[in-house]
Short mmCIF file of N, CA and C in Angstrom, two decimals:
data_model
loop_
_atom_site.label_atom_id
_atom_site.label_comp_id
_atom_site.label_asym_id
_atom_site.label_seq_id
_atom_site.Cartn_x
_atom_site.Cartn_y
_atom_site.Cartn_z
N MET A 13 8.38 64.13 -2.70
CA MET A 13 7.27 63.42 -3.28
C MET A 13 7.63 61.97 -3.59
N LYS A 14 8.85 61.79 -4.11
CA LYS A 14 9.28 60.42 -4.40
C LYS A 14 9.39 59.60 -3.11
N PHE A 15 9.77 60.28 -2.05
CA PHE A 15 9.93 59.58 -0.77
C PHE A 15 8.57 59.07 -0.28
N ILE A 16 7.54 59.88 -0.41
CA ILE A 16 6.21 59.49 0.07
C ILE A 16 5.65 58.35 -0.78
N THR A 17 5.85 58.41 -2.11
CA THR A 17 5.32 57.35 -2.95
C THR A 17 6.06 56.03 -2.72
N ALA A 18 7.31 56.09 -2.32
CA ALA A 18 8.05 54.86 -2.01
C ALA A 18 7.75 54.39 -0.59
N PHE A 19 7.45 55.34 0.32
CA PHE A 19 7.23 54.99 1.71
C PHE A 19 5.88 54.30 1.92
N ILE A 20 4.87 54.72 1.20
CA ILE A 20 3.53 54.16 1.39
C ILE A 20 3.48 52.67 1.00
N PRO A 21 3.96 52.25 -0.17
CA PRO A 21 3.94 50.81 -0.46
C PRO A 21 4.84 50.00 0.47
N ALA A 22 5.97 50.58 0.85
CA ALA A 22 6.86 49.87 1.76
C ALA A 22 6.21 49.68 3.11
N SER A 23 5.53 50.69 3.61
CA SER A 23 4.86 50.55 4.91
C SER A 23 3.70 49.56 4.83
N ILE A 24 3.02 49.54 3.68
CA ILE A 24 1.93 48.57 3.52
C ILE A 24 2.47 47.14 3.54
N PHE A 25 3.59 46.93 2.87
CA PHE A 25 4.19 45.59 2.88
C PHE A 25 4.65 45.20 4.28
N VAL A 26 5.23 46.13 5.01
CA VAL A 26 5.70 45.82 6.37
C VAL A 26 4.52 45.52 7.28
N ILE A 27 3.49 46.31 7.21
CA ILE A 27 2.32 46.09 8.07
C ILE A 27 1.63 44.78 7.72
N SER A 28 1.50 44.51 6.41
CA SER A 28 0.84 43.26 6.03
C SER A 28 1.68 42.04 6.40
N SER A 29 2.99 42.18 6.42
CA SER A 29 3.82 41.05 6.82
C SER A 29 3.77 40.82 8.32
N LEU A 30 3.44 41.84 9.11
CA LEU A 30 3.34 41.69 10.56
C LEU A 30 1.97 41.17 11.00
N LEU A 31 0.96 41.28 10.16
CA LEU A 31 -0.38 40.84 10.54
C LEU A 31 -0.45 39.35 10.88
N PRO A 32 0.11 38.45 10.07
CA PRO A 32 0.02 37.05 10.46
C PRO A 32 0.73 36.73 11.76
N THR A 33 1.84 37.39 12.06
CA THR A 33 2.54 37.10 13.31
C THR A 33 1.75 37.62 14.50
N THR A 34 1.06 38.73 14.37
CA THR A 34 0.24 39.21 15.48
C THR A 34 -0.98 38.32 15.67
N ALA A 35 -1.50 37.76 14.60
CA ALA A 35 -2.64 36.86 14.72
C ALA A 35 -2.22 35.57 15.41
N TRP A 36 -1.01 35.10 15.18
CA TRP A 36 -0.53 33.89 15.84
C TRP A 36 -0.08 34.17 17.27
N ALA A 37 0.26 35.37 17.55
CA ALA A 37 0.76 35.69 18.89
C ALA A 37 -0.34 35.63 19.93
N ALA A 38 -1.58 35.88 19.57
CA ALA A 38 -2.67 35.87 20.54
C ALA A 38 -2.90 34.48 21.14
N PRO A 39 -2.99 33.40 20.36
CA PRO A 39 -3.15 32.10 20.99
C PRO A 39 -1.93 31.66 21.78
N ALA A 40 -0.76 32.14 21.44
CA ALA A 40 0.45 31.74 22.16
C ALA A 40 0.40 32.22 23.60
N ASN A 41 -0.21 33.37 23.86
CA ASN A 41 -0.31 33.87 25.23
C ASN A 41 -1.20 32.97 26.07
N ALA A 42 -2.25 32.45 25.50
CA ALA A 42 -3.14 31.54 26.24
C ALA A 42 -2.43 30.23 26.54
N ALA A 43 -1.55 29.79 25.66
CA ALA A 43 -0.85 28.54 25.88
C ALA A 43 0.20 28.66 26.98
N THR A 44 0.77 29.84 27.16
CA THR A 44 1.79 30.01 28.21
C THR A 44 1.17 30.04 29.59
N ASN A 45 -0.13 30.26 29.69
CA ASN A 45 -0.80 30.27 30.99
C ASN A 45 -1.03 28.87 31.54
N SER A 46 -0.92 27.85 30.70
CA SER A 46 -1.16 26.49 31.19
C SER A 46 -0.02 26.07 32.11
N ALA A 47 -0.30 25.11 32.97
CA ALA A 47 0.66 24.72 34.01
C ALA A 47 1.79 23.86 33.46
N THR A 48 1.52 23.02 32.48
CA THR A 48 2.55 22.11 31.98
C THR A 48 3.05 22.58 30.63
N MET A 49 4.32 22.31 30.39
CA MET A 49 4.92 22.60 29.10
C MET A 49 5.46 21.31 28.52
N GLU A 50 5.64 21.31 27.23
CA GLU A 50 6.18 20.14 26.57
C GLU A 50 7.66 20.02 26.89
N VAL A 51 8.10 18.80 27.20
CA VAL A 51 9.50 18.55 27.52
C VAL A 51 10.06 17.60 26.48
N ILE A 52 11.18 17.95 25.90
CA ILE A 52 11.85 17.11 24.93
C ILE A 52 13.13 16.59 25.56
N THR A 53 13.27 15.28 25.57
CA THR A 53 14.46 14.65 26.13
C THR A 53 15.37 14.21 25.00
N VAL A 54 16.61 14.59 25.06
CA VAL A 54 17.59 14.22 24.04
C VAL A 54 18.58 13.26 24.67
N THR A 55 18.76 12.11 24.06
CA THR A 55 19.70 11.12 24.55
C THR A 55 20.84 11.01 23.55
N TYR A 56 22.04 11.22 24.04
CA TYR A 56 23.21 11.10 23.17
C TYR A 56 23.70 9.66 23.23
N ARG A 57 23.95 9.09 22.08
CA ARG A 57 24.41 7.71 21.99
C ARG A 57 25.78 7.65 21.35
N SER A 58 26.44 6.56 21.61
CA SER A 58 27.76 6.37 21.00
C SER A 58 27.57 6.04 19.52
N PRO A 59 28.58 6.23 18.70
CA PRO A 59 28.45 5.91 17.27
C PRO A 59 28.10 4.45 17.00
N ILE A 60 28.60 3.54 17.85
CA ILE A 60 28.29 2.12 17.66
C ILE A 60 26.82 1.85 17.95
N ASP A 61 26.27 2.45 19.01
CA ASP A 61 24.85 2.29 19.31
C ASP A 61 23.98 2.84 18.19
N TYR A 62 24.36 4.00 17.67
CA TYR A 62 23.59 4.59 16.59
C TYR A 62 23.67 3.73 15.33
N ALA A 63 24.85 3.20 15.03
CA ALA A 63 25.01 2.33 13.85
C ALA A 63 24.17 1.07 14.01
N LEU A 64 24.15 0.51 15.21
CA LEU A 64 23.32 -0.67 15.47
C LEU A 64 21.83 -0.34 15.31
N TYR A 65 21.43 0.80 15.82
CA TYR A 65 20.04 1.24 15.69
C TYR A 65 19.68 1.44 14.22
N GLN A 66 20.55 2.08 13.48
CA GLN A 66 20.28 2.33 12.05
C GLN A 66 20.23 1.01 11.28
N TYR A 67 21.15 0.09 11.58
CA TYR A 67 21.16 -1.22 10.91
C TYR A 67 19.86 -1.98 11.19
N THR A 68 19.43 -1.96 12.45
CA THR A 68 18.20 -2.67 12.83
C THR A 68 16.99 -2.05 12.13
N THR A 69 16.95 -0.73 12.09
CA THR A 69 15.83 -0.06 11.43
C THR A 69 15.79 -0.40 9.94
N GLU A 70 16.92 -0.38 9.28
CA GLU A 70 16.97 -0.71 7.85
C GLU A 70 16.62 -2.18 7.61
N LEU A 71 17.07 -3.05 8.52
CA LEU A 71 16.76 -4.47 8.39
C LEU A 71 15.26 -4.72 8.50
N PHE A 72 14.60 -4.06 9.47
CA PHE A 72 13.16 -4.21 9.62
C PHE A 72 12.42 -3.63 8.43
N ALA A 73 12.88 -2.52 7.89
CA ALA A 73 12.24 -1.93 6.71
C ALA A 73 12.37 -2.87 5.52
N TYR A 74 13.55 -3.47 5.35
CA TYR A 74 13.73 -4.43 4.26
C TYR A 74 12.84 -5.66 4.45
N PHE A 75 12.75 -6.14 5.70
CA PHE A 75 11.90 -7.29 6.00
C PHE A 75 10.44 -6.98 5.68
N LYS A 76 9.98 -5.77 6.02
CA LYS A 76 8.61 -5.37 5.73
C LYS A 76 8.36 -5.35 4.23
N LEU A 77 9.32 -4.86 3.46
CA LEU A 77 9.18 -4.86 2.00
C LEU A 77 9.14 -6.28 1.45
N GLN A 78 9.95 -7.17 2.01
CA GLN A 78 9.96 -8.57 1.57
C GLN A 78 8.62 -9.24 1.85
N VAL A 79 8.05 -8.97 3.02
CA VAL A 79 6.76 -9.56 3.37
C VAL A 79 5.69 -9.08 2.40
N GLN A 80 5.69 -7.78 2.09
CA GLN A 80 4.71 -7.25 1.15
C GLN A 80 4.89 -7.87 -0.24
N ALA A 81 6.14 -8.05 -0.66
CA ALA A 81 6.40 -8.66 -1.98
C ALA A 81 5.95 -10.12 -1.98
N ASP A 82 6.19 -10.84 -0.89
CA ASP A 82 5.75 -12.24 -0.80
C ASP A 82 4.23 -12.35 -0.82
N ILE A 83 3.55 -11.45 -0.14
CA ILE A 83 2.08 -11.46 -0.15
C ILE A 83 1.58 -11.25 -1.57
N TYR A 84 2.18 -10.30 -2.29
CA TYR A 84 1.78 -10.03 -3.66
C TYR A 84 2.03 -11.25 -4.55
N THR A 85 3.21 -11.88 -4.39
CA THR A 85 3.55 -13.04 -5.20
C THR A 85 2.60 -14.21 -4.93
N GLN A 86 2.32 -14.46 -3.66
CA GLN A 86 1.41 -15.55 -3.32
C GLN A 86 0.00 -15.28 -3.81
N ALA A 87 -0.46 -14.06 -3.71
CA ALA A 87 -1.80 -13.73 -4.19
C ALA A 87 -1.88 -13.91 -5.70
N ARG A 88 -0.86 -13.49 -6.41
CA ARG A 88 -0.86 -13.65 -7.87
C ARG A 88 -0.82 -15.13 -8.25
N SER A 89 0.00 -15.93 -7.54
CA SER A 89 0.08 -17.35 -7.82
C SER A 89 -1.26 -18.04 -7.55
N SER A 90 -1.91 -17.68 -6.45
CA SER A 90 -3.22 -18.27 -6.13
C SER A 90 -4.26 -17.90 -7.18
N SER A 91 -4.22 -16.66 -7.61
CA SER A 91 -5.18 -16.22 -8.63
C SER A 91 -4.96 -16.97 -9.94
N MET A 92 -3.70 -17.15 -10.31
CA MET A 92 -3.41 -17.87 -11.56
C MET A 92 -3.84 -19.33 -11.46
N GLN A 93 -3.60 -19.98 -10.32
CA GLN A 93 -4.04 -21.37 -10.14
C GLN A 93 -5.56 -21.47 -10.21
N MET A 94 -6.24 -20.54 -9.58
CA MET A 94 -7.70 -20.55 -9.62
C MET A 94 -8.20 -20.33 -11.05
N ALA A 95 -7.57 -19.43 -11.77
CA ALA A 95 -7.98 -19.18 -13.16
C ALA A 95 -7.74 -20.41 -14.02
N GLU A 96 -6.61 -21.09 -13.84
CA GLU A 96 -6.34 -22.31 -14.61
C GLU A 96 -7.35 -23.40 -14.28
N SER A 97 -7.70 -23.54 -13.00
CA SER A 97 -8.68 -24.55 -12.60
C SER A 97 -10.04 -24.25 -13.22
N ILE A 98 -10.45 -23.00 -13.19
CA ILE A 98 -11.74 -22.63 -13.78
C ILE A 98 -11.71 -22.85 -15.29
N HIS A 99 -10.57 -22.52 -15.91
CA HIS A 99 -10.44 -22.72 -17.35
C HIS A 99 -10.53 -24.19 -17.72
N ARG A 100 -9.86 -25.06 -16.94
CA ARG A 100 -9.93 -26.49 -17.20
C ARG A 100 -11.35 -27.01 -17.04
N GLN A 101 -12.04 -26.55 -16.00
CA GLN A 101 -13.43 -26.98 -15.77
C GLN A 101 -14.33 -26.48 -16.90
N PHE A 102 -14.11 -25.26 -17.35
CA PHE A 102 -14.89 -24.73 -18.45
C PHE A 102 -14.66 -25.52 -19.73
N GLN A 103 -13.40 -25.89 -20.00
CA GLN A 103 -13.09 -26.69 -21.19
C GLN A 103 -13.77 -28.06 -21.12
N ALA A 104 -13.76 -28.68 -19.93
CA ALA A 104 -14.41 -29.98 -19.77
C ALA A 104 -15.92 -29.86 -19.96
N ASP A 105 -16.51 -28.82 -19.40
CA ASP A 105 -17.95 -28.63 -19.57
C ASP A 105 -18.30 -28.35 -21.04
N ARG A 106 -17.47 -27.58 -21.71
CA ARG A 106 -17.74 -27.26 -23.11
C ARG A 106 -17.64 -28.49 -24.00
N SER A 107 -16.66 -29.36 -23.70
CA SER A 107 -16.57 -30.58 -24.50
C SER A 107 -17.75 -31.50 -24.21
N ALA A 108 -18.26 -31.49 -22.98
CA ALA A 108 -19.44 -32.30 -22.66
C ALA A 108 -20.68 -31.74 -23.33
N TRP A 109 -20.76 -30.44 -23.49
CA TRP A 109 -21.91 -29.84 -24.17
C TRP A 109 -21.90 -30.15 -25.66
N LYS A 110 -20.71 -30.28 -26.23
CA LYS A 110 -20.62 -30.56 -27.66
C LYS A 110 -21.10 -31.98 -27.96
N ALA A 111 -20.83 -32.93 -27.08
CA ALA A 111 -21.23 -34.32 -27.29
C ALA A 111 -22.07 -34.76 -26.11
N PRO A 112 -23.34 -34.36 -26.04
CA PRO A 112 -24.15 -34.67 -24.86
C PRO A 112 -24.56 -36.13 -24.77
N ASN A 113 -24.51 -36.90 -25.87
CA ASN A 113 -24.93 -38.30 -25.84
C ASN A 113 -23.79 -39.24 -25.49
N THR A 114 -22.65 -38.74 -25.17
CA THR A 114 -21.51 -39.58 -24.83
C THR A 114 -21.65 -40.03 -23.38
N LEU A 115 -21.46 -41.30 -23.17
CA LEU A 115 -21.57 -41.85 -21.83
C LEU A 115 -20.24 -42.51 -21.48
N ILE A 116 -19.68 -42.12 -20.37
CA ILE A 116 -18.41 -42.69 -19.94
C ILE A 116 -18.71 -43.78 -18.93
N LEU A 117 -18.38 -45.03 -19.29
CA LEU A 117 -18.70 -46.16 -18.42
C LEU A 117 -17.46 -46.78 -17.79
N GLY A 118 -16.31 -46.39 -18.17
CA GLY A 118 -15.11 -46.97 -17.60
C GLY A 118 -14.84 -48.34 -18.19
N LYS A 119 -14.77 -49.40 -17.37
CA LYS A 119 -14.43 -50.74 -17.87
C LYS A 119 -15.63 -51.49 -18.43
N PHE A 120 -16.85 -50.98 -18.22
CA PHE A 120 -18.02 -51.66 -18.77
C PHE A 120 -18.22 -51.23 -20.22
N LYS A 121 -18.55 -52.21 -21.08
CA LYS A 121 -18.79 -51.91 -22.49
C LYS A 121 -20.28 -52.07 -22.77
N PRO A 122 -20.85 -51.10 -23.41
CA PRO A 122 -22.29 -51.22 -23.70
C PRO A 122 -22.51 -52.23 -24.83
N THR A 123 -23.59 -52.93 -24.71
CA THR A 123 -23.98 -53.88 -25.76
C THR A 123 -25.22 -53.37 -26.45
N VAL A 124 -25.27 -53.56 -27.74
CA VAL A 124 -26.41 -53.08 -28.52
C VAL A 124 -27.18 -54.30 -28.99
N ARG A 125 -28.45 -54.37 -28.72
CA ARG A 125 -29.30 -55.49 -29.14
C ARG A 125 -30.31 -54.96 -30.15
N SER A 126 -30.50 -55.70 -31.09
CA SER A 126 -31.43 -55.32 -32.13
C SER A 126 -32.82 -55.83 -31.76
N ILE A 127 -33.82 -55.03 -32.00
CA ILE A 127 -35.19 -55.41 -31.71
C ILE A 127 -35.76 -56.22 -32.86
N PHE A 128 -35.28 -56.09 -34.05
CA PHE A 128 -35.82 -56.80 -35.23
C PHE A 128 -35.29 -58.16 -35.36
#
């Protein structure tokens, strides 16, 4: 009796573990009927060639990071310059609003004549 109670759950686990592999096996048969197969080419290189390849790859990755950092720095600098320019213009406009009767004539001096 103990054997049957242990055998039934074990067989259920084995059968359920085989179900996904049988489901995947069906499309694999259709793929083997095709005329072409995937070919992977492996090229063995000398240690110096591989070191040169690795160095070049790391150099390009570092260069890409530098370019991204420069773009960020330039964008931030441009934004700050634009904000300062707008702030200066706003301050000039605000001072002009406070004293609207002020007239800037440069080297000419206004003369005041009395009517009386």
